[in-house]
Amino acid sequence: MEAVWLQHYPQGVPAEVDIFRFASLKDMLEQSCGRFRERPAFTNMGVTLSYGELDRLSRDFGAYLQQVVGLRKGDRVAIMLPNLLQYPVALFGALRAGLVVVNINPLYTARELQHQLADSGAAAVVVLENFAHTLQEVVATTAVRHVVTTRVGDLFPPLRAYLVNFLIQWIKRGVPRWSLPGAVAFNTALKLGARRTLSDVPLTREDTAFLQYTGGTTGVAKGAMLTHGNLVANVEQTSAWIGGILKEGEEVVITPLP
């Protein structure tokens, strides 16, 4: 059969891409961190995280989940964060520890949150303290046994972190009262993880990377299993399609969602 669709590809877009170049998102991430260590990886609210810093912090967080919390390959970790620097650190840390990421909308109601935590079987959750009161309502009815809380400014320089966190909590009153006994602060988790060694976890294309839940518009949200192979292929396809207009290592992309 003639591939007629190729006639509509922009100039420079290849007919095929190598989706087997990386076995996992972990491998892809670690190569990028090694190649672009001094380059910016993420910028949020005027604060930039380099690839080198992302490498170090995600390794620390992965070591915390693996060596301190005791999570093992395939365990689920829920991430209930808006667009903050803590999100890529938690995300890549979990993937490097061989865990399955469950993204959760931080604006979920208690009912929606309970369903997703219970359905996914998440053993741990990372939550912005602004939404910790919602987690408090349902955590006892789920399999979650470990909670990491974070504040908006946790990865900012000290003075800015203090001002931002003070403003949100005491001026804007954006943090409702909450109580989650045993919860660990994000920066404490990073410090504890920095004292441990992250054990390498072999991952294949068939291993699940995400349980990504649907919007639930026709019923309850359902978890779609996305493998490392699925997402590596997606990244390679996207790179091939837009690679001709971007210069490697100097790309700047706006991400309205985590």
mmCIF file of C-alpha atoms in Angstrom:
data_model
loop_
_atom_site.group_PDB
_atom_site.id
_atom_site.type_symbol
_atom_site.label_atom_id
_atom_site.label_comp_id
_atom_site.label_asym_id
_atom_site.label_seq_id
_atom_site.Cartn_x
_atom_site.Cartn_y
_atom_site.Cartn_z
ATOM 1 C CA MET A 1 0.000 0.000 0.000
ATOM 2 C CA GLU A 2 1.310 3.424 -0.912
ATOM 3 C CA ALA A 3 1.968 5.668 2.091
ATOM 4 C CA VAL A 4 0.067 8.629 0.677
ATOM 5 C CA TRP A 5 0.060 10.440 4.020
ATOM 6 C CA LEU A 6 3.799 11.049 3.676
ATOM 7 C CA GLN A 7 3.017 13.588 0.957
ATOM 8 C CA HIS A 8 1.583 15.840 3.660
ATOM 9 C CA TYR A 9 4.588 15.639 6.028
ATOM 10 C CA PRO A 10 6.532 18.912 6.327
ATOM 11 C CA GLN A 11 9.997 18.933 4.807
ATOM 12 C CA GLY A 12 12.557 17.264 7.049
ATOM 13 C CA VAL A 13 10.099 15.015 8.914
ATOM 14 C CA PRO A 14 11.233 11.393 8.477
ATOM 15 C CA ALA A 15 8.885 8.652 7.377
ATOM 16 C CA GLU A 16 9.967 6.483 10.316
ATOM 17 C CA VAL A 17 11.511 6.997 13.761
ATOM 18 C CA ASP A 18 13.570 4.675 15.931
ATOM 19 C CA ILE A 19 11.298 3.885 18.863
ATOM 20 C CA PHE A 20 13.759 1.322 20.222
ATOM 21 C CA ARG A 21 16.609 3.747 20.897
ATOM 22 C CA PHE A 22 15.692 3.882 24.585
ATOM 23 C CA ALA A 23 14.276 1.039 26.651
ATOM 24 C CA SER A 24 12.552 3.369 29.117
ATOM 25 C CA LEU A 25 11.816 6.956 30.076
ATOM 26 C CA LYS A 26 14.447 6.533 32.788
ATOM 27 C CA ASP A 27 17.131 5.867 30.179
ATOM 28 C CA MET A 28 15.998 8.836 28.096
ATOM 29 C CA LEU A 29 15.991 11.159 31.106
ATOM 30 C CA GLU A 30 19.396 10.083 32.353
ATOM 31 C CA GLN A 31 20.950 10.623 28.931
ATOM 32 C CA SER A 32 19.473 14.121 28.708
ATOM 33 C CA CYS A 33 20.701 15.012 32.204
ATOM 34 C CA GLY A 34 24.180 13.851 31.269
ATOM 35 C CA ARG A 35 24.293 15.767 27.981
ATOM 36 C CA PHE A 36 22.777 19.053 29.143
ATOM 37 C CA ARG A 37 23.801 19.259 32.801
ATOM 38 C CA GLU A 38 24.290 23.037 32.823
ATOM 39 C CA ARG A 39 21.282 23.837 30.663
ATOM 40 C CA PRO A 40 17.894 24.877 32.118
ATOM 41 C CA ALA A 41 15.439 21.999 32.433
ATOM 42 C CA PHE A 42 12.452 23.757 34.028
ATOM 43 C CA THR A 43 11.663 27.358 34.980
ATOM 44 C CA ASN A 44 8.784 28.274 37.288
ATOM 45 C CA MET A 45 7.953 31.587 38.951
ATOM 46 C CA GLY A 46 11.369 32.943 38.016
ATOM 47 C CA VAL A 47 13.336 30.011 39.452
ATOM 48 C CA THR A 48 15.233 27.653 37.153
ATOM 49 C CA LEU A 49 16.188 24.027 37.689
ATOM 50 C CA SER A 50 19.099 22.813 35.563
ATOM 51 C CA TYR A 51 19.350 19.300 34.168
ATOM 52 C CA GLY A 52 22.160 18.654 36.635
ATOM 53 C CA GLU A 53 19.973 19.739 39.551
ATOM 54 C CA LEU A 54 17.063 17.711 38.222
ATOM 55 C CA ASP A 55 19.342 14.686 38.026
ATOM 56 C CA ARG A 56 20.509 15.111 41.629
ATOM 57 C CA LEU A 57 17.144 15.945 43.177
ATOM 58 C CA SER A 58 15.203 13.242 41.340
ATOM 59 C CA ARG A 59 17.855 10.706 42.327
ATOM 60 C CA ASP A 60 17.510 11.821 45.959
ATOM 61 C CA PHE A 61 13.731 11.578 45.850
ATOM 62 C CA GLY A 62 13.842 8.196 44.140
ATOM 63 C CA ALA A 63 16.268 6.935 46.784
ATOM 64 C CA TYR A 64 13.914 8.187 49.495
ATOM 65 C CA LEU A 65 10.945 6.310 48.040
ATOM 66 C CA GLN A 66 12.997 3.193 47.464
ATOM 67 C CA GLN A 67 15.342 3.022 50.442
ATOM 68 C CA VAL A 68 13.454 4.904 53.175
ATOM 69 C CA VAL A 69 9.792 4.266 52.381
ATOM 70 C CA GLY A 70 10.545 0.795 51.038
ATOM 71 C CA LEU A 71 8.633 0.955 47.756
ATOM 72 C CA ARG A 72 9.520 -1.605 45.097
ATOM 73 C CA LYS A 73 9.273 -1.834 41.318
ATOM 74 C CA GLY A 74 5.672 -1.570 40.171
ATOM 75 C CA ASP A 75 4.324 0.107 43.320
ATOM 76 C CA ARG A 76 2.072 3.101 42.642
ATOM 77 C CA VAL A 77 2.946 6.651 43.663
ATOM 78 C CA ALA A 78 0.257 9.329 43.350
ATOM 79 C CA ILE A 79 1.356 12.884 42.548
ATOM 80 C CA MET A 80 -1.203 15.539 43.448
ATOM 81 C CA LEU A 81 0.592 18.723 42.393
ATOM 82 C CA PRO A 82 -0.032 21.740 40.153
ATOM 83 C CA ASN A 83 2.653 23.160 37.864
ATOM 84 C CA LEU A 84 5.595 23.414 40.295
ATOM 85 C CA LEU A 85 9.281 22.494 40.169
ATOM 86 C CA GLN A 86 8.524 19.719 42.648
ATOM 87 C CA TYR A 87 6.475 17.928 39.992
ATOM 88 C CA PRO A 88 9.311 16.884 37.635
ATOM 89 C CA VAL A 89 11.506 16.012 40.623
ATOM 90 C CA ALA A 90 8.828 13.722 42.083
ATOM 91 C CA LEU A 91 7.886 12.332 38.669
ATOM 92 C CA PHE A 92 11.403 11.465 37.512
ATOM 93 C CA GLY A 93 12.374 10.275 40.984
ATOM 94 C CA ALA A 94 9.494 7.805 41.002
ATOM 95 C CA LEU A 95 10.292 6.567 37.483
ATOM 96 C CA ARG A 96 13.974 6.104 38.336
ATOM 97 C CA ALA A 97 12.944 3.961 41.305
ATOM 98 C CA GLY A 98 10.895 1.769 38.952
ATOM 99 C CA LEU A 99 7.564 2.962 40.323
ATOM 100 C CA VAL A 100 4.298 3.648 38.507
ATOM 101 C CA VAL A 101 3.133 7.274 38.537
ATOM 102 C CA VAL A 102 -0.521 8.132 39.143
ATOM 103 C CA ASN A 103 -1.178 11.776 38.307
ATOM 104 C CA ILE A 104 -4.031 13.298 40.316
ATOM 105 C CA ASN A 105 -5.823 16.557 39.644
ATOM 106 C CA PRO A 106 -5.191 18.690 42.766
ATOM 107 C CA LEU A 107 -8.661 20.221 42.370
ATOM 108 C CA TYR A 108 -10.410 16.877 42.794
ATOM 109 C CA THR A 109 -13.201 16.597 45.318
ATOM 110 C CA ALA A 110 -12.791 14.120 48.162
ATOM 111 C CA ARG A 111 -15.014 11.623 46.337
ATOM 112 C CA GLU A 112 -13.014 11.835 43.113
ATOM 113 C CA LEU A 113 -9.732 11.582 44.998
ATOM 114 C CA GLN A 114 -10.857 8.573 47.010
ATOM 115 C CA HIS A 115 -11.862 6.706 43.867
ATOM 116 C CA GLN A 116 -8.569 7.299 42.111
ATOM 117 C CA LEU A 117 -6.406 6.419 45.108
ATOM 118 C CA ALA A 118 -8.400 3.275 45.876
ATOM 119 C CA ASP A 119 -8.663 2.174 42.254
ATOM 120 C CA SER A 120 -4.949 2.648 41.547
ATOM 121 C CA GLY A 121 -3.793 1.062 44.787
ATOM 122 C CA ALA A 122 -1.347 3.925 45.354
ATOM 123 C CA ALA A 123 0.968 3.206 48.291
ATOM 124 C CA ALA A 124 2.292 6.759 48.599
ATOM 125 C CA VAL A 125 1.173 10.248 47.623
ATOM 126 C CA VAL A 126 2.936 13.568 47.099
ATOM 127 C CA VAL A 127 0.555 16.471 47.735
ATOM 128 C CA LEU A 128 0.730 20.259 47.861
ATOM 129 C CA GLU A 129 -0.290 21.273 51.372
ATOM 130 C CA ASN A 130 -2.952 23.598 49.931
ATOM 131 C CA PHE A 131 -4.893 20.418 49.078
ATOM 132 C CA ALA A 132 -3.830 18.235 51.992
ATOM 133 C CA HIS A 133 -7.183 18.758 53.738
ATOM 134 C CA THR A 134 -8.913 16.897 50.888
ATOM 135 C CA LEU A 135 -6.495 13.990 51.215
ATOM 136 C CA GLN A 136 -7.102 13.980 54.974
ATOM 137 C CA GLU A 137 -10.785 13.223 54.379
ATOM 138 C CA VAL A 138 -10.167 10.000 52.451
ATOM 139 C CA VAL A 139 -6.678 8.657 53.098
ATOM 140 C CA ALA A 140 -7.845 6.149 55.741
ATOM 141 C CA THR A 141 -10.074 4.427 53.154
ATOM 142 C CA THR A 142 -7.210 3.805 50.708
ATOM 143 C CA ALA A 143 -4.001 1.775 50.507
ATOM 144 C CA VAL A 144 -1.855 4.891 50.969
ATOM 145 C CA ARG A 145 0.614 4.325 53.782
ATOM 146 C CA HIS A 146 3.007 7.220 53.211
ATOM 147 C CA VAL A 147 2.398 10.920 52.510
ATOM 148 C CA VAL A 148 4.872 13.579 51.370
ATOM 149 C CA THR A 149 3.663 17.174 51.620
ATOM 150 C CA THR A 150 5.176 20.184 49.920
ATOM 151 C CA ARG A 151 4.733 23.950 49.868
ATOM 152 C CA VAL A 152 4.800 26.129 46.757
ATOM 153 C CA GLY A 153 8.204 27.654 47.519
ATOM 154 C CA ASP A 154 10.043 24.538 48.658
ATOM 155 C CA LEU A 155 12.529 24.549 45.750
ATOM 156 C CA PHE A 156 12.999 28.316 45.696
ATOM 157 C CA PRO A 157 16.028 30.120 47.169
ATOM 158 C CA PRO A 158 15.590 30.479 50.972
ATOM 159 C CA LEU A 159 14.389 34.105 51.164
ATOM 160 C CA ARG A 160 11.983 33.775 48.249
ATOM 161 C CA ALA A 161 10.731 30.450 49.611
ATOM 162 C CA TYR A 162 9.978 32.018 52.994
ATOM 163 C CA LEU A 163 8.169 35.010 51.467
ATOM 164 C CA VAL A 164 6.115 32.954 49.009
ATOM 165 C CA ASN A 165 5.098 30.354 51.588
ATOM 166 C CA PHE A 166 4.262 33.036 54.182
ATOM 167 C CA LEU A 167 2.181 34.986 51.670
ATOM 168 C CA ILE A 168 0.190 31.933 50.565
ATOM 169 C CA GLN A 169 -0.466 30.623 54.061
ATOM 170 C CA TRP A 170 -0.993 33.740 56.146
ATOM 171 C CA ILE A 171 -1.906 36.585 53.777
ATOM 172 C CA LYS A 172 -3.918 34.789 51.104
ATOM 173 C CA ARG A 173 -5.062 32.103 53.568
ATOM 174 C CA GLY A 174 -4.590 29.527 50.831
ATOM 175 C CA VAL A 175 -3.776 26.559 53.071
ATOM 176 C CA PRO A 176 -6.812 25.152 54.941
ATOM 177 C CA ARG A 177 -6.024 23.366 58.190
ATOM 178 C CA TRP A 178 -5.039 19.738 57.720
ATOM 179 C CA SER A 179 -3.736 16.806 59.740
ATOM 180 C CA LEU A 180 -1.927 13.817 58.244
ATOM 181 C CA PRO A 181 -0.008 12.063 61.021
ATOM 182 C CA GLY A 182 3.329 10.727 59.833
ATOM 183 C CA ALA A 183 3.474 12.938 56.742
ATOM 184 C CA VAL A 184 7.001 13.949 55.698
ATOM 185 C CA ALA A 185 7.954 17.327 54.209
ATOM 186 C CA PHE A 186 9.265 17.234 50.642
ATOM 187 C CA ASN A 187 12.595 18.863 51.500
ATOM 188 C CA THR A 188 13.059 16.441 54.398
ATOM 189 C CA ALA A 189 12.479 13.559 51.990
ATOM 190 C CA LEU A 190 15.172 14.963 49.692
ATOM 191 C CA LYS A 191 17.655 15.252 52.571
ATOM 192 C CA LEU A 192 16.969 11.688 53.712
ATOM 193 C CA GLY A 193 17.275 10.390 50.158
ATOM 194 C CA ALA A 194 20.586 12.182 49.638
ATOM 195 C CA ARG A 195 22.070 9.945 52.347
ATOM 196 C CA ARG A 196 21.006 6.793 50.507
ATOM 197 C CA THR A 197 22.008 5.152 47.246
ATOM 198 C CA LEU A 198 19.349 4.662 44.600
ATOM 199 C CA SER A 199 19.518 1.060 43.421
ATOM 200 C CA ASP A 200 19.280 0.679 39.665
ATOM 201 C CA VAL A 201 15.991 -0.871 38.568
ATOM 202 C CA PRO A 202 16.046 -2.550 35.135
ATOM 203 C CA LEU A 203 13.063 -1.378 33.091
ATOM 204 C CA THR A 204 11.758 -2.618 29.774
ATOM 205 C CA ARG A 205 9.453 -1.154 27.168
ATOM 206 C CA GLU A 206 6.641 -3.338 28.505
ATOM 207 C CA ASP A 207 6.830 -2.004 32.078
ATOM 208 C CA THR A 208 4.042 0.372 33.097
ATOM 209 C CA ALA A 209 5.178 3.962 33.641
ATOM 210 C CA PHE A 210 1.839 5.684 34.327
ATOM 211 C CA LEU A 211 -1.701 4.929 35.323
ATOM 212 C CA GLN A 212 -3.234 7.958 33.621
ATOM 213 C CA TYR A 213 -6.861 8.492 34.544
ATOM 214 C CA THR A 214 -9.524 9.663 32.124
ATOM 215 C CA GLY A 215 -11.684 12.689 32.785
ATOM 216 C CA GLY A 216 -14.578 10.544 33.979
ATOM 217 C CA THR A 217 -17.131 12.490 31.928
ATOM 218 C CA THR A 218 -19.194 9.352 31.178
ATOM 219 C CA GLY A 219 -18.784 7.751 34.610
ATOM 220 C CA VAL A 220 -15.975 7.253 37.081
ATOM 221 C CA ALA A 221 -12.436 7.974 35.890
ATOM 222 C CA LYS A 222 -10.618 4.943 34.492
ATOM 223 C CA GLY A 223 -6.874 4.320 34.646
ATOM 224 C CA ALA A 224 -5.148 3.862 31.289
ATOM 225 C CA MET A 225 -1.917 1.841 31.501
ATOM 226 C CA LEU A 226 0.875 3.681 29.671
ATOM 227 C CA THR A 227 4.124 1.742 29.262
ATOM 228 C CA HIS A 228 7.631 3.110 29.001
ATOM 229 C CA GLY A 229 7.574 1.969 25.373
ATOM 230 C CA ASN A 230 4.365 3.928 24.690
ATOM 231 C CA LEU A 231 5.831 7.157 26.009
ATOM 232 C CA VAL A 232 9.310 6.764 24.528
ATOM 233 C CA ALA A 233 7.650 6.294 21.128
ATOM 234 C CA ASN A 234 5.517 9.401 21.716
ATOM 235 C CA VAL A 235 8.579 11.499 22.595
ATOM 236 C CA GLU A 236 10.456 10.243 19.517
ATOM 237 C CA GLN A 237 7.463 11.029 17.286
ATOM 238 C CA THR A 238 7.105 14.532 18.712
ATOM 239 C CA SER A 239 10.842 15.162 18.404
ATOM 240 C CA ALA A 240 10.847 14.051 14.776
ATOM 241 C CA TRP A 241 7.849 16.236 13.933
ATOM 242 C CA ILE A 242 9.113 19.489 15.467
ATOM 243 C CA GLY A 243 12.849 18.829 15.461
ATOM 244 C CA GLY A 244 13.437 20.803 12.286
ATOM 245 C CA ILE A 245 12.389 24.090 13.904
ATOM 246 C CA LEU A 246 14.200 23.645 17.219
ATOM 247 C CA LYS A 247 17.878 23.628 18.112
ATOM 248 C CA GLU A 248 18.801 20.741 20.393
ATOM 249 C CA GLY A 249 19.641 21.878 23.902
ATOM 250 C CA GLU A 250 18.149 25.340 23.374
ATOM 251 C CA GLU A 251 14.444 24.519 23.040
ATOM 252 C CA VAL A 252 11.974 26.486 25.150
ATOM 253 C CA VAL A 253 8.504 24.935 25.491
ATOM 254 C CA ILE A 254 5.569 26.281 27.505
ATOM 255 C CA THR A 255 3.822 23.580 29.571
ATOM 256 C CA PRO A 256 0.449 24.833 30.876
ATOM 257 C CA LEU A 257 -0.083 21.535 32.719
ATOM 258 C CA PRO A 258 2.392 19.417 34.714
#
